[in-house]
């Protein structure tokens, strides 16, 4: 993410995967605080939406679970602070895509946008019935859980806004490997 975004003094990067969520605060290209929490879009789907039902109660329960898992580290992150928050990879890319289609054309994810998206999701009875422009069929089964995890992250860390980064782990590995391809005497 640091290699693909405009320079800023400090960045918060959040990556919601299938089984875990990674949270990093870095300065330049150096990580300062790094954590991985066992809360991903697949694991939260199994834990909270296994029967495919979507209710406001289930959604709120999963958001609270995400907040609770972040509780031990949240104060450290808030105290360290960051200049810009970025989300990377598939879950956050999907959330951004749906938000753009819902009218949040700037593509910036905010707490208010997530709140409106959660309300929209709770209009559907089941995951199978989700019908949102910008949501792919392969992302659909884990989308509600991904939104709940990101909402929990926003609340726990008190994030104001998040930008999407096209750069993620794969690109980071390529930048890291770049040095291996240089020849020297």
JSON list of C-alpha atoms in Angstrom, two decimals:
[
{"chain": "A", "resi": 1, "resn": "UNK", "atom": "CA", "xyz": [0.00, 0.00, 0.00]},
{"chain": "A", "resi": 2, "resn": "UNK", "atom": "CA", "xyz": [2.81, 2.41, 0.89]},
{"chain": "A", "resi": 3, "resn": "UNK", "atom": "CA", "xyz": [4.36, 1.96, -2.57]},
{"chain": "A", "resi": 4, "resn": "UNK", "atom": "CA", "xyz": [1.10, 2.66, -4.41]},
{"chain": "A", "resi": 5, "resn": "UNK", "atom": "CA", "xyz": [-0.27, 5.66, -2.51]},
{"chain": "A", "resi": 6, "resn": "UNK", "atom": "CA", "xyz": [0.71, 9.30, -2.30]},
{"chain": "A", "resi": 7, "resn": "UNK", "atom": "CA", "xyz": [3.27, 9.99, 0.38]},
{"chain": "A", "resi": 8, "resn": "UNK", "atom": "CA", "xyz": [1.87, 10.84, 3.79]},
{"chain": "A", "resi": 9, "resn": "UNK", "atom": "CA", "xyz": [3.52, 10.96, 7.19]},
{"chain": "A", "resi": 10, "resn": "UNK", "atom": "CA", "xyz": [1.60, 8.00, 8.56]},
{"chain": "A", "resi": 11, "resn": "UNK", "atom": "CA", "xyz": [-0.91, 5.47, 7.27]},
{"chain": "A", "resi": 12, "resn": "UNK", "atom": "CA", "xyz": [-3.35, 3.04, 8.78]},
{"chain": "A", "resi": 13, "resn": "UNK", "atom": "CA", "xyz": [-3.87, 0.03, 6.52]},
{"chain": "A", "resi": 14, "resn": "UNK", "atom": "CA", "xyz": [-6.71, -2.44, 7.07]},
{"chain": "A", "resi": 15, "resn": "UNK", "atom": "CA", "xyz": [-7.04, -5.69, 5.12]},
{"chain": "A", "resi": 16, "resn": "UNK", "atom": "CA", "xyz": [-10.04, -7.91, 5.82]},
{"chain": "A", "resi": 17, "resn": "UNK", "atom": "CA", "xyz": [-9.30, -11.41, 4.63]},
{"chain": "A", "resi": 18, "resn": "UNK", "atom": "CA", "xyz": [-11.29, -14.61, 4.87]},
{"chain": "A", "resi": 19, "resn": "UNK", "atom": "CA", "xyz": [-10.15, -15.64, 8.34]},
{"chain": "A", "resi": 20, "resn": "UNK", "atom": "CA", "xyz": [-8.39, -12.61, 9.74]},
{"chain": "A", "resi": 21, "resn": "UNK", "atom": "CA", "xyz": [-8.08, -8.86, 9.59]},
{"chain": "A", "resi": 22, "resn": "UNK", "atom": "CA", "xyz": [-4.69, -7.18, 9.46]},
{"chain": "A", "resi": 23, "resn": "UNK", "atom": "CA", "xyz": [-4.19, -3.69, 10.87]},
{"chain": "A", "resi": 24, "resn": "UNK", "atom": "CA", "xyz": [-0.95, -1.77, 10.35]},
{"chain": "A", "resi": 25, "resn": "UNK", "atom": "CA", "xyz": [0.15, 1.74, 11.16]},
{"chain": "A", "resi": 26, "resn": "UNK", "atom": "CA", "xyz": [3.28, 2.69, 9.26]},
{"chain": "A", "resi": 27, "resn": "UNK", "atom": "CA", "xyz": [5.46, 5.66, 8.50]},
{"chain": "A", "resi": 28, "resn": "UNK", "atom": "CA", "xyz": [7.01, 5.75, 5.05]},
{"chain": "A", "resi": 29, "resn": "UNK", "atom": "CA", "xyz": [7.70, 2.11, 4.23]},
{"chain": "A", "resi": 30, "resn": "UNK", "atom": "CA", "xyz": [8.24, 1.04, 7.84]},
{"chain": "A", "resi": 31, "resn": "UNK", "atom": "CA", "xyz": [5.51, -0.64, 9.89]},
{"chain": "A", "resi": 32, "resn": "UNK", "atom": "CA", "xyz": [5.15, 0.82, 13.41]},
{"chain": "A", "resi": 33, "resn": "UNK", "atom": "CA", "xyz": [2.24, -1.19, 14.84]},
{"chain": "A", "resi": 34, "resn": "UNK", "atom": "CA", "xyz": [1.14, -4.50, 13.33]},
{"chain": "A", "resi": 35, "resn": "UNK", "atom": "CA", "xyz": [-1.68, -6.77, 14.42]},
{"chain": "A", "resi": 36, "resn": "UNK", "atom": "CA", "xyz": [-3.73, -9.61, 13.00]},
{"chain": "A", "resi": 37, "resn": "UNK", "atom": "CA", "xyz": [-7.09, -10.44, 14.53]},
{"chain": "A", "resi": 38, "resn": "UNK", "atom": "CA", "xyz": [-9.06, -13.63, 13.91]},
{"chain": "A", "resi": 39, "resn": "UNK", "atom": "CA", "xyz": [-12.08, -11.99, 12.32]},
{"chain": "A", "resi": 40, "resn": "UNK", "atom": "CA", "xyz": [-12.51, -12.32, 8.61]},
{"chain": "A", "resi": 41, "resn": "UNK", "atom": "CA", "xyz": [-15.41, -12.28, 6.18]},
{"chain": "A", "resi": 42, "resn": "UNK", "atom": "CA", "xyz": [-15.53, -16.09, 5.87]},
{"chain": "A", "resi": 43, "resn": "UNK", "atom": "CA", "xyz": [-15.11, -16.84, 9.59]},
{"chain": "A", "resi": 44, "resn": "UNK", "atom": "CA", "xyz": [-17.72, -14.20, 10.55]},
{"chain": "A", "resi": 45, "resn": "UNK", "atom": "CA", "xyz": [-20.12, -15.54, 7.92]},
{"chain": "A", "resi": 46, "resn": "UNK", "atom": "CA", "xyz": [-19.84, -18.98, 9.53]},
{"chain": "A", "resi": 47, "resn": "UNK", "atom": "CA", "xyz": [-20.17, -17.58, 13.05]},
{"chain": "A", "resi": 48, "resn": "UNK", "atom": "CA", "xyz": [-23.01, -15.08, 12.54]},
{"chain": "A", "resi": 49, "resn": "UNK", "atom": "CA", "xyz": [-24.69, -15.70, 9.18]},
{"chain": "A", "resi": 50, "resn": "UNK", "atom": "CA", "xyz": [-24.28, -19.48, 8.78]},
{"chain": "A", "resi": 51, "resn": "UNK", "atom": "CA", "xyz": [-27.97, -20.04, 8.05]},
{"chain": "A", "resi": 52, "resn": "UNK", "atom": "CA", "xyz": [-27.92, -17.33, 5.41]},
{"chain": "A", "resi": 53, "resn": "UNK", "atom": "CA", "xyz": [-30.31, -15.10, 7.34]},
{"chain": "A", "resi": 54, "resn": "UNK", "atom": "CA", "xyz": [-29.74, -11.35, 7.56]},
{"chain": "A", "resi": 55, "resn": "UNK", "atom": "CA", "xyz": [-31.26, -9.52, 10.51]},
{"chain": "A", "resi": 56, "resn": "UNK", "atom": "CA", "xyz": [-30.37, -6.26, 12.20]},
{"chain": "A", "resi": 57, "resn": "UNK", "atom": "CA", "xyz": [-29.79, -8.22, 15.43]},
{"chain": "A", "resi": 58, "resn": "UNK", "atom": "CA", "xyz": [-27.30, -10.62, 13.79]},
{"chain": "A", "resi": 59, "resn": "UNK", "atom": "CA", "xyz": [-25.54, -7.76, 12.03]},
{"chain": "A", "resi": 60, "resn": "UNK", "atom": "CA", "xyz": [-25.19, -5.76, 15.26]},
{"chain": "A", "resi": 61, "resn": "UNK", "atom": "CA", "xyz": [-23.99, -8.88, 17.11]},
{"chain": "A", "resi": 62, "resn": "UNK", "atom": "CA", "xyz": [-21.22, -9.42, 14.55]},
{"chain": "A", "resi": 63, "resn": "UNK", "atom": "CA", "xyz": [-20.19, -5.73, 14.65]},
{"chain": "A", "resi": 64, "resn": "UNK", "atom": "CA", "xyz": [-19.97, -5.92, 18.44]},
{"chain": "A", "resi": 65, "resn": "UNK", "atom": "CA", "xyz": [-17.86, -9.08, 18.20]},
{"chain": "A", "resi": 66, "resn": "UNK", "atom": "CA", "xyz": [-15.42, -7.29, 15.89]},
{"chain": "A", "resi": 67, "resn": "UNK", "atom": "CA", "xyz": [-15.23, -4.32, 18.26]},
{"chain": "A", "resi": 68, "resn": "UNK", "atom": "CA", "xyz": [-14.58, -6.63, 21.21]},
{"chain": "A", "resi": 69, "resn": "UNK", "atom": "CA", "xyz": [-11.76, -8.43, 19.40]},
{"chain": "A", "resi": 70, "resn": "UNK", "atom": "CA", "xyz": [-10.12, -5.06, 18.73]},
{"chain": "A", "resi": 71, "resn": "UNK", "atom": "CA", "xyz": [-10.60, -3.77, 22.26]},
{"chain": "A", "resi": 72, "resn": "UNK", "atom": "CA", "xyz": [-7.14, -4.88, 23.52]},
{"chain": "A", "resi": 73, "resn": "UNK", "atom": "CA", "xyz": [-5.35, -2.90, 20.77]},
{"chain": "A", "resi": 74, "resn": "UNK", "atom": "CA", "xyz": [-7.77, -0.09, 19.92]},
{"chain": "A", "resi": 75, "resn": "UNK", "atom": "CA", "xyz": [-6.40, 2.48, 22.36]},
{"chain": "A", "resi": 76, "resn": "UNK", "atom": "CA", "xyz": [-2.83, 1.89, 21.16]},
{"chain": "A", "resi": 77, "resn": "UNK", "atom": "CA", "xyz": [-3.92, 2.55, 17.56]},
{"chain": "A", "resi": 78, "resn": "UNK", "atom": "CA", "xyz": [-6.00, 5.61, 18.43]},
{"chain": "A", "resi": 79, "resn": "UNK", "atom": "CA", "xyz": [-3.15, 7.07, 20.50]},
{"chain": "A", "resi": 80, "resn": "UNK", "atom": "CA", "xyz": [-0.58, 6.48, 17.73]},
{"chain": "A", "resi": 81, "resn": "UNK", "atom": "CA", "xyz": [-2.89, 8.09, 15.18]},
{"chain": "A", "resi": 82, "resn": "UNK", "atom": "CA", "xyz": [-2.47, 8.23, 11.41]},
{"chain": "A", "resi": 83, "resn": "UNK", "atom": "CA", "xyz": [-2.74, 10.77, 8.67]},
{"chain": "A", "resi": 84, "resn": "UNK", "atom": "CA", "xyz": [-4.65, 8.64, 6.14]},
{"chain": "A", "resi": 85, "resn": "UNK", "atom": "CA", "xyz": [-6.53, 5.33, 6.47]},
{"chain": "A", "resi": 86, "resn": "UNK", "atom": "CA", "xyz": [-6.47, 2.85, 3.60]},
{"chain": "A", "resi": 87, "resn": "UNK", "atom": "CA", "xyz": [-8.31, -0.39, 3.02]},
{"chain": "A", "resi": 88, "resn": "UNK", "atom": "CA", "xyz": [-6.88, -3.00, 0.68]},
{"chain": "A", "resi": 89, "resn": "UNK", "atom": "CA", "xyz": [-7.90, -6.24, -1.01]},
{"chain": "A", "resi": 90, "resn": "UNK", "atom": "CA", "xyz": [-11.21, -7.81, -2.01]},
{"chain": "A", "resi": 91, "resn": "UNK", "atom": "CA", "xyz": [-13.56, -7.18, 0.89]},
{"chain": "A", "resi": 92, "resn": "UNK", "atom": "CA", "xyz": [-12.93, -3.46, 1.10]},
{"chain": "A", "resi": 93, "resn": "UNK", "atom": "CA", "xyz": [-12.83, -3.17, -2.70]},
{"chain": "A", "resi": 94, "resn": "UNK", "atom": "CA", "xyz": [-16.31, -4.75, -2.85]},
{"chain": "A", "resi": 95, "resn": "UNK", "atom": "CA", "xyz": [-17.66, -2.47, -0.11]},
{"chain": "A", "resi": 96, "resn": "UNK", "atom": "CA", "xyz": [-16.31, 0.57, -1.93]},
{"chain": "A", "resi": 97, "resn": "UNK", "atom": "CA", "xyz": [-17.83, -0.62, -5.23]},
{"chain": "A", "resi": 98, "resn": "UNK", "atom": "CA", "xyz": [-21.28, -1.06, -3.71]},
{"chain": "A", "resi": 99, "resn": "UNK", "atom": "CA", "xyz": [-21.07, 2.30, -1.92]},
{"chain": "A", "resi": 100, "resn": "UNK", "atom": "CA", "xyz": [-20.21, 4.04, -5.19]},
{"chain": "A", "resi": 101, "resn": "UNK", "atom": "CA", "xyz": [-23.27, 2.46, -6.79]},
{"chain": "A", "resi": 102, "resn": "UNK", "atom": "CA", "xyz": [-25.39, 3.60, -3.82]},
{"chain": "A", "resi": 103, "resn": "UNK", "atom": "CA", "xyz": [-24.42, 7.19, -4.53]},
{"chain": "A", "resi": 104, "resn": "UNK", "atom": "CA", "xyz": [-21.19, 7.67, -2.57]},
{"chain": "A", "resi": 105, "resn": "UNK", "atom": "CA", "xyz": [-19.44, 8.62, -5.79]},
{"chain": "A", "resi": 106, "resn": "UNK", "atom": "CA", "xyz": [-16.18, 9.83, -4.25]},
{"chain": "A", "resi": 107, "resn": "UNK", "atom": "CA", "xyz": [-15.41, 6.24, -3.23]},
{"chain": "A", "resi": 108, "resn": "UNK", "atom": "CA", "xyz": [-14.41, 7.26, 0.29]},
{"chain": "A", "resi": 109, "resn": "UNK", "atom": "CA", "xyz": [-15.71, 4.91, 2.95]},
{"chain": "A", "resi": 110, "resn": "UNK", "atom": "CA", "xyz": [-17.12, 6.70, 6.01]},
{"chain": "A", "resi": 111, "resn": "UNK", "atom": "CA", "xyz": [-18.96, 5.59, 9.13]},
{"chain": "A", "resi": 112, "resn": "UNK", "atom": "CA", "xyz": [-22.14, 7.18, 7.76]},
{"chain": "A", "resi": 113, "resn": "UNK", "atom": "CA", "xyz": [-21.78, 5.35, 4.44]},
{"chain": "A", "resi": 114, "resn": "UNK", "atom": "CA", "xyz": [-21.30, 2.04, 6.29]},
{"chain": "A", "resi": 115, "resn": "UNK", "atom": "CA", "xyz": [-24.38, 2.78, 8.41]},
{"chain": "A", "resi": 116, "resn": "UNK", "atom": "CA", "xyz": [-26.47, 3.36, 5.30]},
{"chain": "A", "resi": 117, "resn": "UNK", "atom": "CA", "xyz": [-25.06, 0.22, 3.68]},
{"chain": "A", "resi": 118, "resn": "UNK", "atom": "CA", "xyz": [-25.92, -1.83, 6.79]},
{"chain": "A", "resi": 119, "resn": "UNK", "atom": "CA", "xyz": [-29.50, -0.51, 6.66]},
{"chain": "A", "resi": 120, "resn": "UNK", "atom": "CA", "xyz": [-29.69, -1.48, 2.99]},
{"chain": "A", "resi": 121, "resn": "UNK", "atom": "CA", "xyz": [-28.35, -4.98, 3.74]},
{"chain": "A", "resi": 122, "resn": "UNK", "atom": "CA", "xyz": [-30.95, -5.49, 6.48]},
{"chain": "A", "resi": 123, "resn": "UNK", "atom": "CA", "xyz": [-33.70, -4.86, 3.93]},
{"chain": "A", "resi": 124, "resn": "UNK", "atom": "CA", "xyz": [-32.86, -8.31, 2.52]},
{"chain": "A", "resi": 125, "resn": "UNK", "atom": "CA", "xyz": [-33.96, -11.42, 4.40]},
{"chain": "A", "resi": 126, "resn": "UNK", "atom": "CA", "xyz": [-31.18, -13.70, 3.23]},
{"chain": "A", "resi": 127, "resn": "UNK", "atom": "CA", "xyz": [-27.69, -13.57, 1.81]},
{"chain": "A", "resi": 128, "resn": "UNK", "atom": "CA", "xyz": [-28.96, -15.37, -1.31]},
{"chain": "A", "resi": 129, "resn": "UNK", "atom": "CA", "xyz": [-31.48, -12.60, -1.94]},
{"chain": "A", "resi": 130, "resn": "UNK", "atom": "CA", "xyz": [-28.86, -9.83, -1.86]},
{"chain": "A", "resi": 131, "resn": "UNK", "atom": "CA", "xyz": [-29.22, -7.77, -5.00]},
{"chain": "A", "resi": 132, "resn": "UNK", "atom": "CA", "xyz": [-26.83, -4.84, -4.98]},
{"chain": "A", "resi": 133, "resn": "UNK", "atom": "CA", "xyz": [-25.28, -3.20, -8.01]},
{"chain": "A", "resi": 134, "resn": "UNK", "atom": "CA", "xyz": [-21.50, -3.54, -7.75]},
{"chain": "A", "resi": 135, "resn": "UNK", "atom": "CA", "xyz": [-21.60, -6.77, -5.72]},
{"chain": "A", "resi": 136, "resn": "UNK", "atom": "CA", "xyz": [-20.18, -9.77, -7.55]},
{"chain": "A", "resi": 137, "resn": "UNK", "atom": "CA", "xyz": [-21.68, -13.25, -7.23]},
{"chain": "A", "resi": 138, "resn": "UNK", "atom": "CA", "xyz": [-18.48, -14.69, -5.75]},
{"chain": "A", "resi": 139, "resn": "UNK", "atom": "CA", "xyz": [-18.29, -11.98, -3.07]},
{"chain": "A", "resi": 140, "resn": "UNK", "atom": "CA", "xyz": [-22.00, -12.15, -2.19]},
{"chain": "A", "resi": 141, "resn": "UNK", "atom": "CA", "xyz": [-21.82, -15.05, 0.35]},
{"chain": "A", "resi": 142, "resn": "UNK", "atom": "CA", "xyz": [-19.33, -13.19, 2.59]},
{"chain": "A", "resi": 143, "resn": "UNK", "atom": "CA", "xyz": [-20.28, -9.57, 1.92]},
{"chain": "A", "resi": 144, "resn": "UNK", "atom": "CA", "xyz": [-22.55, -8.96, 4.93]},
{"chain": "A", "resi": 145, "resn": "UNK", "atom": "CA", "xyz": [-19.90, -10.29, 7.31]},
{"chain": "A", "resi": 146, "resn": "UNK", "atom": "CA", "xyz": [-17.24, -8.17, 5.60]},
{"chain": "A", "resi": 147, "resn": "UNK", "atom": "CA", "xyz": [-19.35, -5.05, 6.10]},
{"chain": "A", "resi": 148, "resn": "UNK", "atom": "CA", "xyz": [-19.89, -5.94, 9.76]},
{"chain": "A", "resi": 149, "resn": "UNK", "atom": "CA", "xyz": [-16.16, -6.46, 10.37]},
{"chain": "A", "resi": 150, "resn": "UNK", "atom": "CA", "xyz": [-15.28, -3.15, 8.70]},
{"chain": "A", "resi": 151, "resn": "UNK", "atom": "CA", "xyz": [-18.00, -1.40, 10.70]},
{"chain": "A", "resi": 152, "resn": "UNK", "atom": "CA", "xyz": [-16.50, -2.85, 13.90]},
{"chain": "A", "resi": 153, "resn": "UNK", "atom": "CA", "xyz": [-13.03, -1.66, 12.85]},
{"chain": "A", "resi": 154, "resn": "UNK", "atom": "CA", "xyz": [-14.37, 1.84, 12.14]},
{"chain": "A", "resi": 155, "resn": "UNK", "atom": "CA", "xyz": [-16.05, 2.01, 15.55]},
{"chain": "A", "resi": 156, "resn": "UNK", "atom": "CA", "xyz": [-13.19, 0.53, 17.59]},
{"chain": "A", "resi": 157, "resn": "UNK", "atom": "CA", "xyz": [-10.49, 2.70, 16.00]},
{"chain": "A", "resi": 158, "resn": "UNK", "atom": "CA", "xyz": [-12.78, 5.73, 15.52]},
{"chain": "A", "resi": 159, "resn": "UNK", "atom": "CA", "xyz": [-11.88, 5.97, 11.83]},
{"chain": "A", "resi": 160, "resn": "UNK", "atom": "CA", "xyz": [-13.32, 9.05, 10.12]},
{"chain": "A", "resi": 161, "resn": "UNK", "atom": "CA", "xyz": [-12.77, 7.98, 6.52]},
{"chain": "A", "resi": 162, "resn": "UNK", "atom": "CA", "xyz": [-10.99, 5.28, 4.56]},
{"chain": "A", "resi": 163, "resn": "UNK", "atom": "CA", "xyz": [-9.64, 5.29, 1.02]},
{"chain": "A", "resi": 164, "resn": "UNK", "atom": "CA", "xyz": [-9.28, 2.16, -1.07]},
{"chain": "A", "resi": 165, "resn": "UNK", "atom": "CA", "xyz": [-5.81, 1.10, -2.18]},
{"chain": "A", "resi": 166, "resn": "UNK", "atom": "CA", "xyz": [-5.32, -1.00, -5.29]},
{"chain": "A", "resi": 167, "resn": "UNK", "atom": "CA", "xyz": [-1.92, -2.02, -3.92]},
{"chain": "A", "resi": 168, "resn": "UNK", "atom": "CA", "xyz": [-1.96, -4.93, -1.48]},
{"chain": "A", "resi": 169, "resn": "UNK", "atom": "CA", "xyz": [0.11, -7.93, -0.35]},
{"chain": "A", "resi": 170, "resn": "UNK", "atom": "CA", "xyz": [0.86, -9.24, -3.84]},
{"chain": "A", "resi": 171, "resn": "UNK", "atom": "CA", "xyz": [2.30, -5.91, -4.99]},
{"chain": "A", "resi": 172, "resn": "UNK", "atom": "CA", "xyz": [4.19, -5.55, -1.73]},
{"chain": "A", "resi": 173, "resn": "UNK", "atom": "CA", "xyz": [5.91, -8.88, -2.31]},
{"chain": "A", "resi": 174, "resn": "UNK", "atom": "CA", "xyz": [6.95, -7.73, -5.78]},
{"chain": "A", "resi": 175, "resn": "UNK", "atom": "CA", "xyz": [8.45, -4.53, -4.38]},
{"chain": "A", "resi": 176, "resn": "UNK", "atom": "CA", "xyz": [10.25, -6.57, -1.73]},
{"chain": "A", "resi": 177, "resn": "UNK", "atom": "CA", "xyz": [11.60, -8.99, -4.33]},
{"chain": "A", "resi": 178, "resn": "UNK", "atom": "CA", "xyz": [12.84, -6.14, -6.52]},
{"chain": "A", "resi": 179, "resn": "UNK", "atom": "CA", "xyz": [16.07, -5.95, -4.54]},
{"chain": "A", "resi": 180, "resn": "UNK", "atom": "CA", "xyz": [16.72, -9.65, -5.19]},
{"chain": "A", "resi": 181, "resn": "UNK", "atom": "CA", "xyz": [16.87, -9.00, -8.94]},
{"chain": "A", "resi": 182, "resn": "UNK", "atom": "CA", "xyz": [19.56, -6.32, -8.77]},
{"chain": "A", "resi": 183, "resn": "UNK", "atom": "CA", "xyz": [23.09, -7.28, -9.67]},
{"chain": "A", "resi": 184, "resn": "UNK", "atom": "CA", "xyz": [26.07, -5.99, -7.79]},
{"chain": "A", "resi": 185, "resn": "UNK", "atom": "CA", "xyz": [29.81, -6.55, -7.77]}
]
